[in-house]
Amino acid sequence: MSFPNNFLWGAATASYQIEGAVEGGGRGKSIWDTFSHTPGKVYRGDTGDVACDHFHRLEEDLDLMAELGLGAYRFSVAWPRIQPEGSGAANKAGLDFYRRLVDGLRQRNIEPMPTLYHWDLPQTLEDRGGWTSRETSERFAEYAGIVYEALSDEAEFWITLNEPWVASWLGHEAGVHAPGRKSTNEALLATHHLLLGHGLATERMRSENREGNKLGITLSLSPVRASREKDEDAAKLVDGNVNRLYLDPLLRGEYPKDMVEHYRDVSDFGFVRDGDLEKISSPNDFLGVNFYMRHTVREDASTETASFPSVGARIVIPHNARKTAMGWPAEPDALAEILVRVNEDYGPIPIYITENGIAVHDYAGPDGKVNDIERVEYLDSHFRAAHDAMENGVDVRGYMVWSLLDNFEWAEGYSKRFGLVHVDYPTGKRTPKESFRWYSEVIERNGAEESS
Ligand code: IFM
């Protein structure tokens, strides 16, 4: 295996999952503060109040990134640090924090890759309807403009949204993520307003005329397979819900016809106004792909057991698939499959894998070491799959491992560890895992095989 010389090896995190300091620097409240403090919503009642305390340990974490040899670091900007109430003038202390981060990255020759929205919506905006309201798309563009104006000289790669599917469906239909709504109609509204927010923010950022900067969006994509022949229709609907409902408007300027038809009784898509789809589909410089799993599905009409209730389907785990600590199947060939499919159906477009990684039940042993061999195997097989896709013509330009640090895994709290670096939450102590050492060699060799 060898990767192109300018291939960008990186790692990713997100604000609420690592920063802590929820009241530091004038930060306002986000929907995740509210949700995690609502009893019963997050495993063991964990919250992001302290998380990895990255806000106060910035220098130490930057040094770890340099030690790892990262070419890029993908992080997200917490909207409520920039606009504590979700609109109006920028909070200087909030912007300063990200300025220090970006400067620290530059000093260490690490390319900053900011994401503007990784789910921490200001609570004030949620109180006015959140992503079910069109106003939030407009507020998002205003906020994007503030951050871009401040940092676009120093950061070349910009991602508007992280995984709008998760924010829409887990947050508005399943109710297992903030804001915890439970309505299919609201999930559709959120989908459109998030995508519109992306379009408006992109327009706003392009108006700054920063030649050479690259703007994109990150989607969570999963190939979908029918468990049995009779599940083919269900598989097509799941693909429509998870993948095409986002890829089609962004890259073709239209919502998939079968989805519009499927949701006919829930919504007439009247929320789509003239000109919206043009804005949503304005060209991106790259597509960010987050990959975790293939969905193998069966038809399941029961709202109790369906994993995708709005399309009547349930996930099943193939017998031969290994499972991660999240219970997700590890099937590396599925990464190559989705990349080739996106390229064939929607491409060509430069792709950055903006997240991929595994939760492992790892721990620091008596010798202080964290031997996470499963993570090494997982990453190795997925790097190979990305390489296969590249040999099949997909323009993959970089790979961000999820995650730099163990962190707050949303509704799972701190029970799931995805990091290359172990975090002892009571003390905040960081311990690089075996995978950290291994990945640093991969980066050093640019993916090439070790010579024997
Ligand atoms: O931790 C999340 C991240 O915030 C978004 N993508 C998936 C990761 C693992 O669940």
mmCIF file of C-alpha atoms in Angstrom, residues 40 66 79 87 119 128 194 234 276 282 344 361 386 425 439 443 447:
data_model
loop_
_atom_site.group_PDB
_atom_site.id
_atom_site.type_symbol
_atom_site.label_atom_id
_atom_site.label_comp_id
_atom_site.label_asym_id
_atom_site.label_seq_id
_atom_site.Cartn_x
_atom_site.Cartn_y
_atom_site.Cartn_z
ATOM 1 C CA GLY A 40 -32.494 9.140 31.792
ATOM 2 C CA ALA A 66 2.534 16.808 17.111
ATOM 3 C CA TRP A 79 -21.606 27.633 18.235
ATOM 4 C CA SER A 87 -27.344 35.303 17.190
ATOM 5 C CA TRP A 119 -24.588 19.095 17.066
ATOM 6 C CA ARG A 128 -37.496 29.033 19.025
ATOM 7 C CA LEU A 194 -29.783 21.638 8.075
ATOM 8 C CA ALA A 234 -36.780 -2.285 2.908
ATOM 9 C CA ASP A 276 -33.554 26.222 -1.785
ATOM 10 C CA SER A 282 -24.077 24.789 -4.932
ATOM 11 C CA GLU A 344 -19.989 6.196 -9.564
ATOM 12 C CA HIS A 361 -13.161 -1.937 25.762
ATOM 13 C CA ALA A 386 -9.785 3.067 1.322
ATOM 14 C CA TYR A 425 -11.615 10.954 33.324
ATOM 15 C CA TYR A 439 -0.686 5.152 13.590
ATOM 16 C CA ILE A 443 1.788 8.427 8.979
ATOM 17 C CA GLY A 447 0.836 4.082 4.658
#
